[in-house]
Coordinates of N, CA and C and ligand atoms in Angstrom, one line a residue:
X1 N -137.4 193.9 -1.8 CA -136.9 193.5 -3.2 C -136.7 192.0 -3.2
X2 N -137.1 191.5 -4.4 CA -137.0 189.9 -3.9 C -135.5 190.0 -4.9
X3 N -134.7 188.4 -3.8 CA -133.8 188.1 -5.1 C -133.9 186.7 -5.9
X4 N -133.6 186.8 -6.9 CA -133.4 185.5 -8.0 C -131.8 185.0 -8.3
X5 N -132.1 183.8 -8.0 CA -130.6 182.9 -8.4 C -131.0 182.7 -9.5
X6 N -130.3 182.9 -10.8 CA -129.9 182.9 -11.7 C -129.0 181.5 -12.0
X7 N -128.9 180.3 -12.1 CA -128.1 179.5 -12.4 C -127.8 178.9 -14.0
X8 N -127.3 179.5 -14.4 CA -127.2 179.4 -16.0 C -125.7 179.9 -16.7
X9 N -125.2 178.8 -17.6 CA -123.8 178.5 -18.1 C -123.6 179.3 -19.2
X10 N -124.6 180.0 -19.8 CA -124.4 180.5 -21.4 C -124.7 182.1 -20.9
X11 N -123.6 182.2 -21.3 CA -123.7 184.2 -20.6 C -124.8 185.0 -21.3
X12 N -124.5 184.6 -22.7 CA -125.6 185.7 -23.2 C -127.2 185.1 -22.7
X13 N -127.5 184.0 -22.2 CA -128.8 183.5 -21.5 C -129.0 184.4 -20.2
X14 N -127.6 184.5 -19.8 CA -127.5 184.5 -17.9 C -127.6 186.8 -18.3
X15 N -126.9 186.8 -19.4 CA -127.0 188.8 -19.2 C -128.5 188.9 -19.7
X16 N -129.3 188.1 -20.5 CA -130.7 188.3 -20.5 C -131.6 188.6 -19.6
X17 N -131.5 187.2 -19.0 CA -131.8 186.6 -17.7 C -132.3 188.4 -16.7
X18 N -130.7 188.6 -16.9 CA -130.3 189.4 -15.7 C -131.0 190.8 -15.9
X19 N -130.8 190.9 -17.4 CA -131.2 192.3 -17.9 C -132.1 192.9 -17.5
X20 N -133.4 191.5 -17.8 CA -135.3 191.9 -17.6 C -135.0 192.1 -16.0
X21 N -134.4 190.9 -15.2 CA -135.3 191.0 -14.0 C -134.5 192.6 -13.2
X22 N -132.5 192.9 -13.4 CA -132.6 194.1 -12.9 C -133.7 195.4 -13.0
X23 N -134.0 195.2 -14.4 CA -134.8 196.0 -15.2 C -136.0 196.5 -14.6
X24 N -137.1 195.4 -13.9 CA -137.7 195.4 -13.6 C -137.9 195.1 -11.5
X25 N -136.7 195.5 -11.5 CA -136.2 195.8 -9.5 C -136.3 194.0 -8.9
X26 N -135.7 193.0 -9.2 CA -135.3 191.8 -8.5 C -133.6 192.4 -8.7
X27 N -133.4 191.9 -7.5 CA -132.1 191.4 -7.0 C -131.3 190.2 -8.0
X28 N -130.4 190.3 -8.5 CA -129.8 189.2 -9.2 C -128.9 188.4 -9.1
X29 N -128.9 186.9 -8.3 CA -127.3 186.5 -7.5 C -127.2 185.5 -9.3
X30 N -126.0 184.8 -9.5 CA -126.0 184.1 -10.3 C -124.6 182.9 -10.0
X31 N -124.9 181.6 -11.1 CA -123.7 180.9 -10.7 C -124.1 180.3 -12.1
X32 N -122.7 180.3 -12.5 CA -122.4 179.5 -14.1 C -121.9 177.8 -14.1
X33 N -122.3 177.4 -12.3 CA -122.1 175.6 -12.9 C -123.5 175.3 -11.6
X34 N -123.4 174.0 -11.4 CA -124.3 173.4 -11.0 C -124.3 173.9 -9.3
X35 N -123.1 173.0 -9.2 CA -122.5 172.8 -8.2 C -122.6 174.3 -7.4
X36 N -121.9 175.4 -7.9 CA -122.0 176.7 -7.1 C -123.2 176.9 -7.0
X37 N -124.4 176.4 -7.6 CA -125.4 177.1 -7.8 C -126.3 176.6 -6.5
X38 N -125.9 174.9 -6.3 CA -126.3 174.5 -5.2 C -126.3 175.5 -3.7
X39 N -124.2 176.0 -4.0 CA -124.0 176.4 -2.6 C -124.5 178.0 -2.4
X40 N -125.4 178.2 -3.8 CA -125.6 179.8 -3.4 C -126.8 179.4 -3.2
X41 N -127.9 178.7 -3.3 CA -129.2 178.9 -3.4 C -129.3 178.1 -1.9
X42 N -128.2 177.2 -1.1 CA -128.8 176.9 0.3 C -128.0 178.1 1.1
X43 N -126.9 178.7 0.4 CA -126.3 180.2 1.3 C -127.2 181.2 1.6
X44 N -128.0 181.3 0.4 CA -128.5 182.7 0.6 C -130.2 182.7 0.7
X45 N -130.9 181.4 0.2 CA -132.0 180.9 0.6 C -133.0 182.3 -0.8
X46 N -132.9 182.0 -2.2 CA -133.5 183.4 -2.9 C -135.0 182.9 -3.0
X47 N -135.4 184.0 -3.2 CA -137.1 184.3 -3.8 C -137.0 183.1 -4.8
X48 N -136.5 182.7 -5.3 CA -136.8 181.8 -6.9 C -135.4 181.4 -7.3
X49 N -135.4 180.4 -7.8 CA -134.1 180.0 -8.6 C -134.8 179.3 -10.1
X50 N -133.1 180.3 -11.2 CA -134.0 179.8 -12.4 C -132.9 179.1 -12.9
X51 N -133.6 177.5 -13.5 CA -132.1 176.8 -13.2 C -132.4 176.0 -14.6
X52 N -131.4 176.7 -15.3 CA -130.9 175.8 -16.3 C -130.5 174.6 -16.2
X53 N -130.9 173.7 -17.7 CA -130.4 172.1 -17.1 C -129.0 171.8 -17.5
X54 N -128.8 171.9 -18.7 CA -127.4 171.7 -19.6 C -126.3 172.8 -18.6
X55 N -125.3 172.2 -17.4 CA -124.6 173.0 -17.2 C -123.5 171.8 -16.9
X56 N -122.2 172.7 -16.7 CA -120.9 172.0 -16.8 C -120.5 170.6 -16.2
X57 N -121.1 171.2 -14.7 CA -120.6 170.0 -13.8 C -121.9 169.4 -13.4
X58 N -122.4 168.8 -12.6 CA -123.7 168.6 -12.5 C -124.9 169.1 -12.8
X59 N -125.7 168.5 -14.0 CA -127.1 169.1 -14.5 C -128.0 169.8 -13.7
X60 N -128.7 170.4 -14.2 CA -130.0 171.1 -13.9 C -130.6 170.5 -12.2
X61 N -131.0 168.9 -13.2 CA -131.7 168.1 -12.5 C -131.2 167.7 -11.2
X62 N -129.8 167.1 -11.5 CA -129.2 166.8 -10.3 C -129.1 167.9 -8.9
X63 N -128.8 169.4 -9.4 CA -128.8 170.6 -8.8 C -129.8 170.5 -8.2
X64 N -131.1 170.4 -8.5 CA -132.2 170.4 -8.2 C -132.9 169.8 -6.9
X65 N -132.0 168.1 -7.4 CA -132.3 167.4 -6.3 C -131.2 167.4 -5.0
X66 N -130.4 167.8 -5.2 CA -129.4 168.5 -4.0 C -130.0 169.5 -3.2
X67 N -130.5 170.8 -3.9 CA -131.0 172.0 -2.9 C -132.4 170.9 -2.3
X68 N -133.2 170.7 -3.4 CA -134.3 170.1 -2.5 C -134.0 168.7 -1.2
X69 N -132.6 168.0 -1.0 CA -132.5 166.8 -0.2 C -132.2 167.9 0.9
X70 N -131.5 169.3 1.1 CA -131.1 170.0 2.3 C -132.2 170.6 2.9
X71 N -132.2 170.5 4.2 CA -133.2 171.1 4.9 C -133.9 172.4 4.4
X72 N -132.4 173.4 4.1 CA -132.9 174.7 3.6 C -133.7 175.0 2.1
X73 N -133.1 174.2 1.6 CA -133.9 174.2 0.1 C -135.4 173.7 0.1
X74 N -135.8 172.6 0.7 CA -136.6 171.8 0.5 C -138.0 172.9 0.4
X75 N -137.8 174.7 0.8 CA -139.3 175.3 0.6 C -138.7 176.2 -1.0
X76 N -137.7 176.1 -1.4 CA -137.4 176.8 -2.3 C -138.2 176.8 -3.4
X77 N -138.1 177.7 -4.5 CA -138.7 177.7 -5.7 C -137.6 177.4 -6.7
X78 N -137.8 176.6 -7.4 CA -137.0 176.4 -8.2 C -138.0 176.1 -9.4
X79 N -137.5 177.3 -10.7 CA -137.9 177.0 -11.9 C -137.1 176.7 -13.0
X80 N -137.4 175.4 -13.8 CA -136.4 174.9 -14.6 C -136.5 175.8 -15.9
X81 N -135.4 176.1 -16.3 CA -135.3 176.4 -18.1 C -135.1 175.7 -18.9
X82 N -136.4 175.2 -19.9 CA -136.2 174.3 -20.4 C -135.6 174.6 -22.1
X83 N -135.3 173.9 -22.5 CA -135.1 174.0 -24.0 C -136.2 173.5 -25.1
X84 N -137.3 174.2 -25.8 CA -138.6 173.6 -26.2 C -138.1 172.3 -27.0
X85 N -136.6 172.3 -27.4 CA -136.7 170.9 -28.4 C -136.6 170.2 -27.1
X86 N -136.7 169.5 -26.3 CA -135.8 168.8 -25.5 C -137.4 168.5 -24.5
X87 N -138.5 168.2 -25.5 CA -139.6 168.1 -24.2 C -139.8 166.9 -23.4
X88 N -138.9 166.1 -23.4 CA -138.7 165.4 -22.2 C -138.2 166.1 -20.9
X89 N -137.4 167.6 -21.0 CA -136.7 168.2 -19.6 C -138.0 168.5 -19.0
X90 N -138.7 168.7 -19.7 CA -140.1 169.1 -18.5 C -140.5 168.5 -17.6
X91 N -140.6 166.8 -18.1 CA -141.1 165.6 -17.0 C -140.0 165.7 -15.8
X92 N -138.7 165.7 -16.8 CA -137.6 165.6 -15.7 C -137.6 166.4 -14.4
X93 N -137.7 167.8 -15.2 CA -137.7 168.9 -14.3 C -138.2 168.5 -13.2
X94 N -140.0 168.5 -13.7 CA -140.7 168.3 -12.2 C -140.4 166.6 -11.3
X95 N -140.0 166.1 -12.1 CA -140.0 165.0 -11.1 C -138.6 165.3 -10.1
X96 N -137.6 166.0 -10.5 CA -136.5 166.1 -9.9 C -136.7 167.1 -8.7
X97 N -137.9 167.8 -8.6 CA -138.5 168.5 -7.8 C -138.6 170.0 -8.3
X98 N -138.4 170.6 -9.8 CA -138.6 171.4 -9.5 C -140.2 172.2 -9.7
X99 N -140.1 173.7 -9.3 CA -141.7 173.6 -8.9 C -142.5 174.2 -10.3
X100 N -141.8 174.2 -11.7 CA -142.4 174.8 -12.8 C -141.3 174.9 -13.6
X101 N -141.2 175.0 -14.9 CA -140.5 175.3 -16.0 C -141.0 176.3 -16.8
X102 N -139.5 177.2 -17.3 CA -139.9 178.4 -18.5 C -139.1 177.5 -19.7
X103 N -140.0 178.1 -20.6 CA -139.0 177.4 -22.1 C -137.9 178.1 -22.3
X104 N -136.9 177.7 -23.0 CA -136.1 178.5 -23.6 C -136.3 178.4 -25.0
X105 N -136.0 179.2 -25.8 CA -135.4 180.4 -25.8 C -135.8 181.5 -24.8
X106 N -135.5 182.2 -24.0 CA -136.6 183.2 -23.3 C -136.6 184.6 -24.4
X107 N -138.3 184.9 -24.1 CA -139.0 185.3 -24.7 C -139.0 186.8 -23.3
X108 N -138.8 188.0 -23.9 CA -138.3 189.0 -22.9 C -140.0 189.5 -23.0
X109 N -140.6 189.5 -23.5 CA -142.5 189.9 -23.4 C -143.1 189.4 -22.2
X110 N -142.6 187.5 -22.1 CA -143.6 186.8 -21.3 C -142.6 186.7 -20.3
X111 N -141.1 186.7 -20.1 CA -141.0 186.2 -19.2 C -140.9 186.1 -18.0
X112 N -141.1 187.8 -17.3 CA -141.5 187.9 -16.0 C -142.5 187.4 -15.6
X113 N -143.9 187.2 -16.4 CA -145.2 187.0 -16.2 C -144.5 185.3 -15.8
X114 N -144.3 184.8 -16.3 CA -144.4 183.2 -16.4 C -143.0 183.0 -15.0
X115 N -142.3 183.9 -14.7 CA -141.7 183.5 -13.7 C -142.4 183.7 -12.5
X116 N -143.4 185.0 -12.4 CA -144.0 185.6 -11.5 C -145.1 184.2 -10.9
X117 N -145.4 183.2 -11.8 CA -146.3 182.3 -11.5 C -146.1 181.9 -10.4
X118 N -144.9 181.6 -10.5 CA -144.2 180.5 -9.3 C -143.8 181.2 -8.1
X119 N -144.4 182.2 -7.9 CA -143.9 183.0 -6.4 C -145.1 181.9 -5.6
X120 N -144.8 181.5 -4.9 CA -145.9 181.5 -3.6 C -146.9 182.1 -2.9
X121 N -147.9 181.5 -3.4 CA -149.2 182.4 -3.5 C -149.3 183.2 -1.7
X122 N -148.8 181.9 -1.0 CA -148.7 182.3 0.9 C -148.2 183.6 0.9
X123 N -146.8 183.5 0.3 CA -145.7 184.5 0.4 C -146.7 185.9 0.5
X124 N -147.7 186.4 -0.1 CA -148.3 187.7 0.1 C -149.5 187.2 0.6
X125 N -149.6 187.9 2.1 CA -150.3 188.1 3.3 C -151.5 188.5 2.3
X126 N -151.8 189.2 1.7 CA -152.9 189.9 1.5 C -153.8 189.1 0.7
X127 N -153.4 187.8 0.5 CA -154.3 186.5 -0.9 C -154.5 185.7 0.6
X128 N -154.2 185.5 1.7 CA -154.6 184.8 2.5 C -156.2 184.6 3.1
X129 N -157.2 184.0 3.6 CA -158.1 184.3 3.9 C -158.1 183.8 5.6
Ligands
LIG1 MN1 -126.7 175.5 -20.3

């Protein structure tokens, strides 16, 4: 079972969030500021982290660049949630390291598909040659 950090401030985002992927058998850790979200995603090292930018105490971005400066982070997945008005978070995202962005509002049709992108193609033995 893989798990997903969930790092997102707006509950009804984060019970969405949570809904599809229980729904669909991920594990779901979560943290409603930046900062925890840092210390859960180098604690527990998850399958993916989906990281909101707009949160209380340190942004998205900043978050981002903290898991990625620690040793343990630096293989992590981290996908940004972006806001579609806000299409400058996209550049940000990636440049702050993270490795893809979903838009927000999320869209419960696409959005496993578009999180599923960002697994690591390595991660399954059987795409290797
Ligand atoms: Mn937010």
């Amino acid at each position: 079972m893989k798990t997903i950090l969930v790092i997102e401030d707006n509950p009804e985002n984060l019970y969405l969030s949570r809904f599809i992927l229980e729904q669909n058998g991920y594990k779901v850790i979560s943290a409603e500021t930046g900062l925890a979200g840092v210390d859960l995603a180098l604690a527990k090292k998850p399958d993916l982290i989906l990281m909101d930018i707009q949160l209380p105490d340190i942004n998205g971005l900043e978050a981002t660049r903290r898991i990625r400066s620690a040793p343990e982070g630096s293989d992590l997945i981290i996908v940004a949630l972006t806001s579609y008005a806000m299409q400058g978070d996209r550049d940000k995202a990636l440049k702050a390291g993270c490795t893809g962005y979903i838009e927000k509002p999320i869209n419960p049709d696409t959005f496993l598909a578009q999180m599923a992108e960002h697994f690591h193609p390595l991660a399954d033995d059987s795409k290797e040659i």
